[in-house]
Tab-separated table of C-alpha atoms in Angstrom:
chain	number	residue	atom	x	y	z
A	1290	UNK	CA	105.298	153.869	69.140
A	1291	UNK	CA	102.384	154.912	66.911
A	1292	UNK	CA	104.707	155.461	63.955
A	1293	UNK	CA	106.160	151.939	64.271
A	1294	UNK	CA	102.711	150.363	64.557
A	1295	UNK	CA	101.381	151.914	61.342
A	1296	UNK	CA	103.124	149.330	59.159
A	1297	UNK	CA	101.655	146.514	61.275
A	1298	UNK	CA	98.117	147.695	60.496
A	1299	UNK	CA	98.462	146.436	56.913
A	1300	UNK	CA	98.567	142.865	58.237
A	1301	UNK	CA	94.984	143.038	59.551
A	1302	UNK	CA	91.739	142.610	57.626
A	1303	UNK	CA	90.350	145.553	59.548
A	1304	UNK	CA	92.138	148.468	61.217
A	1305	UNK	CA	91.417	152.046	62.211
A	1306	UNK	CA	93.554	155.149	62.668
A	1307	UNK	CA	92.534	158.425	64.350
A	1308	UNK	CA	94.730	161.392	65.157
A	1309	UNK	CA	94.306	164.978	66.320
A	1310	UNK	CA	97.791	166.459	65.829
A	1311	UNK	CA	96.855	169.799	67.410
A	1312	UNK	CA	96.028	167.951	70.668
A	1313	UNK	CA	98.805	165.344	70.465
A	1314	UNK	CA	96.327	162.436	70.483
A	1315	UNK	CA	96.683	159.385	68.226
A	1316	UNK	CA	94.959	155.986	68.132
A	1317	UNK	CA	95.524	152.841	66.085
A	1318	UNK	CA	93.085	149.930	66.376
A	1319	UNK	CA	94.151	146.527	65.016
A	1320	UNK	CA	91.981	143.526	64.221
A	1321	UNK	CA	88.302	142.922	64.814
A	1322	UNK	CA	87.231	141.244	68.058
A	1323	UNK	CA	83.540	142.198	68.029
A	1324	UNK	CA	81.744	143.914	65.168
A	1325	UNK	CA	78.296	145.478	64.986
A	1326	UNK	CA	77.034	146.255	61.503
A	1327	UNK	CA	73.649	147.392	60.225
A	1328	UNK	CA	72.103	148.369	56.912
A	1329	UNK	CA	68.969	150.337	56.196
A	1330	UNK	CA	66.959	153.135	57.779
A	1331	UNK	CA	66.879	151.635	61.272
A	1332	UNK	CA	70.665	151.501	61.597
A	1333	UNK	CA	71.028	154.003	64.474
A	1334	UNK	CA	68.446	152.327	66.727
A	1335	UNK	CA	69.797	148.862	65.879
A	1336	UNK	CA	73.377	149.867	66.725
A	1337	UNK	CA	72.176	151.429	70.005
A	1338	UNK	CA	70.396	148.184	70.921
A	1339	UNK	CA	73.391	145.992	70.089
A	1340	UNK	CA	75.878	148.135	72.016
A	1341	UNK	CA	73.557	148.074	75.036
A	1342	UNK	CA	73.561	144.258	74.944
A	1343	UNK	CA	77.366	144.172	74.734
A	1344	UNK	CA	77.658	146.651	77.619
A	1345	UNK	CA	75.806	144.269	79.947
A	1346	UNK	CA	78.645	141.748	79.649
A	1347	UNK	CA	81.524	144.227	79.478
A	1348	UNK	CA	84.286	144.027	82.091
A	1349	UNK	CA	87.378	146.247	82.189
A	1350	UNK	CA	90.137	147.538	84.447
A	1351	UNK	CA	89.822	151.096	83.141
A	1352	UNK	CA	88.512	152.523	86.436
A	1353	UNK	CA	91.405	150.978	88.381
A	1354	UNK	CA	93.856	152.656	86.019
A	1355	UNK	CA	91.923	155.955	85.961
A	1356	UNK	CA	91.651	155.869	82.167
A	1357	UNK	CA	89.354	158.351	80.437
A	1358	UNK	CA	88.650	159.238	76.806
A	1359	UNK	CA	89.827	155.832	75.626
A	1360	UNK	CA	88.085	154.374	72.553
A	1361	UNK	CA	86.324	151.026	72.853
A	1362	UNK	CA	84.369	150.963	69.581
A	1363	UNK	CA	85.839	152.549	66.460
A	1364	UNK	CA	84.408	152.853	62.957
A	1365	UNK	CA	81.774	154.858	61.184
A	1366	UNK	CA	78.526	155.195	59.267
A	1367	UNK	CA	77.705	156.129	55.692
A	1368	UNK	CA	76.169	159.431	54.644
A	1369	UNK	CA	72.842	157.647	54.161
A	1370	UNK	CA	71.590	154.065	53.751
A	1371	UNK	CA	72.182	152.884	50.199
A	1372	UNK	CA	72.064	149.858	47.931
A	1373	UNK	CA	75.146	147.664	47.621
A	1374	UNK	CA	77.795	149.099	45.294
A	1375	UNK	CA	81.124	147.621	44.263
A	1376	UNK	CA	83.065	150.735	45.265
A	1377	UNK	CA	81.776	150.578	48.870
A	1378	UNK	CA	81.503	146.771	49.107
A	1379	UNK	CA	83.681	146.619	52.252
A	1380	UNK	CA	81.552	149.094	54.217
A	1381	UNK	CA	78.024	148.422	55.547
A	1382	UNK	CA	75.751	151.410	56.205
A	1383	UNK	CA	76.957	151.311	59.819
A	1384	UNK	CA	80.031	149.478	61.076
A	1385	UNK	CA	81.608	149.766	64.527
A	1386	UNK	CA	84.082	147.294	65.977
A	1387	UNK	CA	85.991	146.539	69.159
A	1388	UNK	CA	89.617	145.962	68.124
A	1389	UNK	CA	91.769	143.120	69.379
A	1390	UNK	CA	94.512	145.619	70.162
A	1391	UNK	CA	94.352	149.384	70.548
A	1392	UNK	CA	97.368	151.666	70.886
A	1393	UNK	CA	96.667	155.083	72.374
A	1394	UNK	CA	99.150	157.953	72.593
A	1395	UNK	CA	98.624	161.399	74.087
A	1396	UNK	CA	102.170	162.662	73.618
A	1397	UNK	CA	103.240	161.951	77.200
A	1398	UNK	CA	102.398	158.265	77.424
A	1399	UNK	CA	101.481	155.256	75.307
A	1400	UNK	CA	98.869	152.692	76.258
A	1401	UNK	CA	98.415	149.228	74.768
A	1402	UNK	CA	94.909	147.883	75.326
A	1403	UNK	CA	94.101	144.239	74.579
A	1404	UNK	CA	90.453	143.182	74.354
A	1405	UNK	CA	89.260	139.579	74.729
A	1406	UNK	CA	86.054	137.580	74.466
A	1407	UNK	CA	85.489	135.640	77.688
A	1408	UNK	CA	83.588	132.392	78.056
A	1409	UNK	CA	83.642	129.298	80.257
A	1410	UNK	CA	85.518	127.506	77.473
A	1411	UNK	CA	88.445	129.947	77.517
A	1412	UNK	CA	91.045	129.127	80.170
A	1413	UNK	CA	93.221	131.626	82.014
A	1414	UNK	CA	96.345	130.061	80.468
A	1415	UNK	CA	94.933	130.506	76.987
A	1416	UNK	CA	94.156	134.163	77.668
A	1417	UNK	CA	97.641	134.778	79.049
A	1418	UNK	CA	99.242	133.124	76.019
A	1419	UNK	CA	97.132	135.188	73.631
A	1420	UNK	CA	97.964	138.357	75.566
A	1421	UNK	CA	101.705	137.639	75.422
A	1422	UNK	CA	101.481	136.922	71.684
A	1423	UNK	CA	99.701	140.195	70.941
A	1424	UNK	CA	102.129	142.234	73.022
A	1425	UNK	CA	105.148	140.588	71.397
A	1426	UNK	CA	103.731	141.402	67.943
A	1427	UNK	CA	103.339	145.036	68.927
A	1428	UNK	CA	106.705	145.448	70.630
A	1429	UNK	CA	108.877	143.328	68.345
A	1430	UNK	CA	111.402	145.389	66.364
A	1431	UNK	CA	110.352	146.054	62.802
A	1432	UNK	CA	111.772	148.098	60.021
A	1433	UNK	CA	110.324	151.523	59.456
A	1434	UNK	CA	108.658	151.753	56.049
A	1435	UNK	CA	110.811	153.294	53.359
A	1436	UNK	CA	110.090	156.897	52.514
A	1437	UNK	CA	107.137	156.610	50.129
A	1438	UNK	CA	107.551	157.739	46.550
A	1439	UNK	CA	104.885	160.258	45.598
A	1440	UNK	CA	102.547	158.303	43.287
A	1441	UNK	CA	101.639	159.720	39.908
A	1442	UNK	CA	98.160	160.074	38.443
A	1443	UNK	CA	98.004	158.098	35.201
A	1444	UNK	CA	94.351	158.951	34.439
A	1445	UNK	CA	91.538	161.008	35.958
A	1446	UNK	CA	87.774	160.995	35.389
A	1447	UNK	CA	85.100	163.353	36.676
A	1448	UNK	CA	87.214	166.452	36.084
A	1449	UNK	CA	86.669	167.309	32.396
A	1450	UNK	CA	84.970	170.456	30.984
A	1451	UNK	CA	81.983	168.236	30.179
A	1452	UNK	CA	81.817	167.057	33.807
A	1453	UNK	CA	82.073	170.665	34.990
A	1454	UNK	CA	79.220	171.780	32.737
A	1455	UNK	CA	77.009	168.905	33.884
A	1456	UNK	CA	77.660	169.626	37.561
A	1457	UNK	CA	76.971	173.346	37.162
A	1458	UNK	CA	73.695	172.560	35.392
A	1459	UNK	CA	72.770	170.488	38.439
A	1460	UNK	CA	73.525	173.473	40.669
A	1461	UNK	CA	71.239	175.663	38.532
A	1462	UNK	CA	68.429	173.128	38.972
A	1463	UNK	CA	69.057	173.093	42.721
A	1464	UNK	CA	68.863	176.898	42.871
A	1465	UNK	CA	65.533	176.777	41.006
A	1466	UNK	CA	64.252	174.241	43.549
A	1467	UNK	CA	65.288	176.570	46.378
A	1468	UNK	CA	63.693	179.611	44.710
A	1469	UNK	CA	60.477	177.601	44.343
A	1470	UNK	CA	60.440	177.156	48.130
A	1471	UNK	CA	60.950	173.383	48.061
A	1472	UNK	CA	64.340	173.549	49.828
A	1473	UNK	CA	66.242	176.084	51.927
A	1474	UNK	CA	69.654	174.600	51.207
A	1475	UNK	CA	71.262	171.612	49.530
A	1476	UNK	CA	74.833	170.331	49.295
A	1477	UNK	CA	75.800	168.869	45.929
A	1478	UNK	CA	79.050	166.948	45.664
A	1479	UNK	CA	81.434	165.582	43.051
A	1480	UNK	CA	83.408	162.363	42.739
A	1481	UNK	CA	86.772	162.327	40.972
A	1482	UNK	CA	88.351	158.959	40.137
A	1483	UNK	CA	92.131	158.682	39.890
A	1484	UNK	CA	94.125	155.835	38.390
A	1485	UNK	CA	97.604	155.734	39.930
A	1486	UNK	CA	100.831	154.294	38.578
A	1487	UNK	CA	101.292	152.313	41.819
A	1488	UNK	CA	99.391	151.567	45.004
A	1489	UNK	CA	100.350	154.228	47.569
A	1490	UNK	CA	101.290	153.614	51.198
A	1491	UNK	CA	98.256	155.162	52.881
A	1492	UNK	CA	100.168	156.296	55.971
A	1493	UNK	CA	102.585	158.142	53.709
A	1494	UNK	CA	99.584	160.060	52.372
A	1495	UNK	CA	98.318	160.676	55.908
A	1496	UNK	CA	101.721	161.975	57.004
A	1497	UNK	CA	101.494	164.595	54.256
A	1498	UNK	CA	97.965	165.512	55.337
A	1499	UNK	CA	99.217	165.788	58.918
A	1500	UNK	CA	101.912	168.259	57.881
A	1501	UNK	CA	99.483	170.339	55.839
A	1502	UNK	CA	96.385	170.158	58.058
A	1503	UNK	CA	97.467	169.640	61.705
A	1504	UNK	CA	94.253	171.245	62.972
A	1505	UNK	CA	92.066	168.575	61.319
A	1506	UNK	CA	90.935	165.100	62.311
A	1507	UNK	CA	93.143	162.580	60.488
A	1508	UNK	CA	91.553	159.177	59.945
A	1509	UNK	CA	91.887	155.908	58.057
A	1510	UNK	CA	89.313	153.094	58.170
A	1511	UNK	CA	90.748	149.987	56.518
A	1512	UNK	CA	88.365	147.140	55.676
A	1513	UNK	CA	89.157	144.263	53.334
A	1514	UNK	CA	90.876	145.681	50.260
A	1515	UNK	CA	89.700	149.255	50.829
A	1516	UNK	CA	90.902	152.172	52.941
A	1517	UNK	CA	88.762	155.247	53.512
A	1518	UNK	CA	90.917	158.130	54.736
A	1519	UNK	CA	91.029	161.897	55.028
A	1520	UNK	CA	91.629	165.061	57.047
A	1521	UNK	CA	88.324	166.495	58.251
A	1522	UNK	CA	88.040	170.023	59.671
A	1523	UNK	CA	84.530	169.373	60.982
A	1524	UNK	CA	83.521	167.934	64.332
A	1525	UNK	CA	80.129	166.236	64.308
A	1526	UNK	CA	80.120	165.937	68.084
A	1527	UNK	CA	82.326	165.256	71.085
A	1528	UNK	CA	80.654	163.647	74.088
A	1529	UNK	CA	82.103	164.019	77.588
A	1530	UNK	CA	79.643	162.883	80.238
A	1531	UNK	CA	76.720	165.307	80.192
A	1532	UNK	CA	78.337	167.724	77.729
A	1533	UNK	CA	78.380	167.715	73.946
A	1534	UNK	CA	80.512	169.909	71.706
A	1535	UNK	CA	79.479	170.361	68.063
A	1536	UNK	CA	80.583	172.481	65.111
A	1537	UNK	CA	78.675	174.625	62.665
A	1538	UNK	CA	81.096	174.800	59.740
A	1539	UNK	CA	79.603	176.299	56.589
A	1540	UNK	CA	80.496	179.193	54.325
A	1541	UNK	CA	83.900	179.203	52.624
A	1542	UNK	CA	86.504	181.425	50.994
A	1543	UNK	CA	89.999	180.787	49.586
A	1544	UNK	CA	93.217	181.669	51.414
A	1545	UNK	CA	95.138	184.687	50.171
A	1546	UNK	CA	98.544	184.732	48.511
A	1547	UNK	CA	99.765	187.023	51.296
A	1548	UNK	CA	98.537	188.272	54.672
A	1549	UNK	CA	96.774	191.304	53.186
A	1550	UNK	CA	94.829	189.331	50.579
A	1551	UNK	CA	94.019	186.636	53.150
A	1552	UNK	CA	92.499	189.268	55.441
A	1553	UNK	CA	90.483	190.673	52.529
A	1554	UNK	CA	89.033	187.224	51.792
A	1555	UNK	CA	88.218	186.823	55.496
A	1556	UNK	CA	86.386	190.161	55.647
A	1557	UNK	CA	84.457	189.354	52.463
A	1558	UNK	CA	83.423	186.016	53.961
A	1559	UNK	CA	82.182	187.659	57.165
A	1560	UNK	CA	80.092	190.104	55.094
A	1561	UNK	CA	78.817	187.633	52.485
A	1562	UNK	CA	75.020	187.353	52.697
A	1563	UNK	CA	75.124	184.025	50.859
A	1564	UNK	CA	77.713	182.479	53.201
A	1565	UNK	CA	76.103	183.885	56.355
A	1566	UNK	CA	72.748	182.459	55.245
A	1567	UNK	CA	74.375	179.081	54.629
A	1568	UNK	CA	76.091	179.209	58.034
A	1569	UNK	CA	72.998	180.309	59.963
A	1570	UNK	CA	71.008	177.482	58.382
A	1571	UNK	CA	73.373	175.019	60.073
A	1572	UNK	CA	73.265	176.832	63.433
A	1573	UNK	CA	69.457	176.970	63.441
A	1574	UNK	CA	69.297	173.261	62.622
A	1575	UNK	CA	71.658	172.346	65.475
A	1576	UNK	CA	69.919	174.614	67.970
A	1577	UNK	CA	66.471	173.207	67.168
A	1578	UNK	CA	67.819	169.660	67.414
A	1579	UNK	CA	69.565	170.144	70.760
A	1580	UNK	CA	66.447	171.696	72.326
A	1581	UNK	CA	65.019	168.165	72.462
A	1582	UNK	CA	67.978	166.930	74.514
A	1583	UNK	CA	69.045	169.936	76.562
A	1584	UNK	CA	67.992	173.109	78.353
A	1585	UNK	CA	71.407	174.756	77.982
A	1586	UNK	CA	72.945	175.592	74.586
A	1587	UNK	CA	75.946	177.911	74.396
A	1588	UNK	CA	77.503	179.586	71.360
A	1589	UNK	CA	78.691	183.011	70.211
A	1590	UNK	CA	76.350	185.081	68.034
A	1591	UNK	CA	79.131	186.068	65.625
A	1592	UNK	CA	80.927	183.279	63.734
A	1593	UNK	CA	84.663	182.780	63.965
A	1594	UNK	CA	86.981	181.982	61.068
A	1595	UNK	CA	88.627	178.552	60.840
A	1596	UNK	CA	91.674	178.791	58.594
A	1597	UNK	CA	93.108	175.744	56.843
A	1598	UNK	CA	96.044	175.673	54.454
A	1599	UNK	CA	94.029	176.330	51.300
A	1600	UNK	CA	90.574	177.423	52.503
A	1601	UNK	CA	88.868	179.310	55.335
A	1602	UNK	CA	85.408	178.686	56.786
A	1603	UNK	CA	82.806	180.400	58.909
A	1604	UNK	CA	82.861	178.448	62.159
A	1605	UNK	CA	80.685	178.468	65.271
A	1606	UNK	CA	81.446	175.943	68.040
A	1607	UNK	CA	78.480	174.975	70.236
A	1608	UNK	CA	78.534	173.520	73.757
A	1609	UNK	CA	75.433	171.750	75.059
A	1610	UNK	CA	74.539	170.325	78.493
A	1611	UNK	CA	72.518	167.154	77.953
A	1612	UNK	CA	69.574	165.823	79.906
A	1613	UNK	CA	70.504	162.760	82.044
A	1614	UNK	CA	68.466	160.342	79.914
A	1615	UNK	CA	70.279	161.071	76.645
A	1616	UNK	CA	71.263	158.248	74.284
A	1617	UNK	CA	74.265	158.738	72.059
A	1618	UNK	CA	72.921	157.201	68.847
A	1619	UNK	CA	69.563	158.952	69.168
A	1620	UNK	CA	71.391	162.279	69.237
A	1621	UNK	CA	73.654	161.197	66.406
A	1622	UNK	CA	70.664	160.208	64.284
A	1623	UNK	CA	69.177	163.660	64.814
A	1624	UNK	CA	72.444	165.375	63.980
A	1625	UNK	CA	73.401	163.411	60.894
A	1626	UNK	CA	73.543	164.389	58.139
A	1627	UNK	CA	73.776	168.071	59.077
A	1628	UNK	CA	72.900	170.892	56.657
A	1629	UNK	CA	76.658	171.409	56.198
A	1630	UNK	CA	76.810	168.220	54.088
A	1631	UNK	CA	73.153	167.585	53.206
A	1632	UNK	CA	70.552	170.357	53.257
A	1633	UNK	CA	67.278	171.610	54.735
A	1634	UNK	CA	64.748	170.025	55.019
A	1635	UNK	CA	66.948	166.977	55.520
A	1636	UNK	CA	64.751	164.244	54.011
A	1637	UNK	CA	63.876	166.326	50.947
A	1638	UNK	CA	67.534	167.240	50.439
A	1639	UNK	CA	68.599	163.576	50.584
A	1640	UNK	CA	66.011	162.680	47.940
A	1641	UNK	CA	67.236	165.448	45.625
A	1642	UNK	CA	70.877	164.431	46.197
A	1643	UNK	CA	70.079	160.835	45.221
A	1644	UNK	CA	68.431	162.023	42.008
A	1645	UNK	CA	71.086	164.559	41.015
A	1646	UNK	CA	74.350	162.852	42.013
A	1647	UNK	CA	75.314	160.005	39.683
A	1648	UNK	CA	77.300	158.081	42.294
A	1649	UNK	CA	76.869	156.761	45.849
A	1650	UNK	CA	78.503	158.880	48.549
A	1651	UNK	CA	79.169	155.873	50.766
A	1652	UNK	CA	81.360	156.906	53.690
A	1653	UNK	CA	81.989	160.358	52.208
A	1654	UNK	CA	80.219	162.989	54.366
A	1655	UNK	CA	79.323	160.178	56.772
A	1656	UNK	CA	80.442	159.676	60.377
A	1657	UNK	CA	83.902	158.580	61.508
A	1658	UNK	CA	85.099	158.253	65.108
A	1659	UNK	CA	84.921	156.305	68.364
A	1660	UNK	CA	82.944	155.822	71.604
A	1661	UNK	CA	83.051	153.872	74.865
A	1662	UNK	CA	80.691	152.910	77.685
A	1663	UNK	CA	81.649	155.875	79.905
A	1664	UNK	CA	79.526	158.392	77.975
A	1665	UNK	CA	82.552	159.469	75.979
A	1666	UNK	CA	83.080	159.630	72.246
A	1667	UNK	CA	84.255	161.828	69.422
A	1668	UNK	CA	83.005	161.878	65.852
A	1669	UNK	CA	84.016	163.832	62.767
A	1670	UNK	CA	82.107	164.509	59.576
A	1671	UNK	CA	83.998	162.434	57.000
A	1672	UNK	CA	84.781	165.183	54.476
A	1673	UNK	CA	88.042	166.110	52.693
A	1674	UNK	CA	88.257	162.383	52.192
A	1675	UNK	CA	88.964	159.640	49.664
A	1676	UNK	CA	88.563	155.900	49.161
A	1677	UNK	CA	91.661	153.925	48.149
A	1678	UNK	CA	91.283	150.534	46.422
A	1679	UNK	CA	94.610	149.303	45.105
A	1680	UNK	CA	95.707	151.660	42.335
A	1681	UNK	CA	92.338	153.407	42.211
A	1682	UNK	CA	91.404	156.368	44.351
A	1683	UNK	CA	88.036	158.104	44.600
A	1684	UNK	CA	88.092	161.670	45.964
A	1685	UNK	CA	85.037	163.713	46.960
A	1686	UNK	CA	84.044	167.333	47.561
A	1687	UNK	CA	80.805	169.293	47.872
A	1688	UNK	CA	79.421	172.806	47.980
A	1689	UNK	CA	76.481	174.297	49.848
A	1690	UNK	CA	73.780	175.730	47.586
A	1691	UNK	CA	71.404	178.414	48.900
A	1692	UNK	CA	69.429	181.229	47.322
A	1693	UNK	CA	71.928	183.527	45.618
A	1694	UNK	CA	74.531	180.823	44.935
A	1695	UNK	CA	76.648	181.114	41.775
A	1696	UNK	CA	77.303	177.753	40.019
A	1697	UNK	CA	80.783	178.827	38.868
A	1698	UNK	CA	81.758	179.909	42.385
A	1699	UNK	CA	80.409	176.661	43.838
A	1700	UNK	CA	82.438	174.607	41.357
A	1701	UNK	CA	85.579	176.521	42.310
A	1702	UNK	CA	84.830	175.763	45.962
A	1703	UNK	CA	84.735	172.026	45.223
A	1704	UNK	CA	88.126	172.347	43.522
A	1705	UNK	CA	89.519	173.959	46.685
A	1706	UNK	CA	88.093	171.124	48.773
A	1707	UNK	CA	89.557	168.449	46.466
A	1708	UNK	CA	92.980	170.064	46.726
A	1709	UNK	CA	94.061	168.365	50.005
A	1710	UNK	CA	93.702	164.926	48.370
A	1711	UNK	CA	94.866	165.725	44.825
A	1712	UNK	CA	97.970	167.507	46.152
A	1713	UNK	CA	99.181	164.178	47.564
A	1714	UNK	CA	100.138	163.074	44.058
A	1715	UNK	CA	102.997	164.043	41.805
A	1716	UNK	CA	101.089	165.441	38.833
A	1717	UNK	CA	97.919	166.731	40.493
A	1718	UNK	CA	97.107	169.104	37.616
């Protein structure tokens, strides 16, 4: 059913797609019934307040149907509050919405959830008619989209030798700042702009990402004339009742051409002082944060390796038992942005990023995911991502800078991280 619904999502001003292929879970949210948006520094607290007000009037039949882990709100938040820019004009600093229709699939069953606004002015007959209309739209036969032609890149900016030199000079400045003791770590990113010969079918691109990166979070947040999409390997947090799962994902190496070389890269990564320092910076940040919300934090002392198609990362999953009084957006505000996409200290790193990066990150390295009123939610860090606007596509990638970083190596890492998006097009080189 999910595959047939994808084409329907183009007919809505706002839609949302979320899939975890490795777990067989997929969600498509269509239309905007209720939206909560905020701009500025107080966005987390404001969203928390607004969702609390909506919860007081929320009625559902979920408990009767024994439904768990079902999204109510979907959407995301930018990397940091920022001034209005044309590129990100369709995305406020924070934007979550309750869809009119949500289709959920876990491999064994499909659920269609219809959400409505109730008032004394809305009759039962009107609700029933609207419900029947929505269901008929979902279930009516429709042609599957034609196999998408792989679009070609007609022009690219942000990828020239001059751009490379400028970015590496920025990395050198960042290293000097770290050596001076002003920062422990900072993540500097790049934006590459592609002009395409035709507007691509975004779900065709996502299908390719699904084949190549089935262990990642696949997502697409469509708003107005823009679609932000990607395949993120990094969990920000998963909330299930009193438990939170989070990822420390930092420190990277390429994949090998064969099993032997791949193992060599893995062993080098596990022994790399620079990468271990970068990774431990993230773990220490998460541990110190969760101490304010929990008395029980569990993780292994030695990092694991998370292998993707073209890159491998140091990875430490954490599991945390929360105090009963926890609030989801308070925790999220503490978590985001993590050192894996920002730096330490956080506020100082954000200020340096704003000075050194000549573009606005927008949703890149922000938050993407869902939550409900049953203390459940799942959120990814919106990396390995791109923004599509007609025939223009903006792709992003970053590298973690610590003491001992090599600008040339960091640039190569950003090229590896851009690869998942650039490889979607016919002449990626």
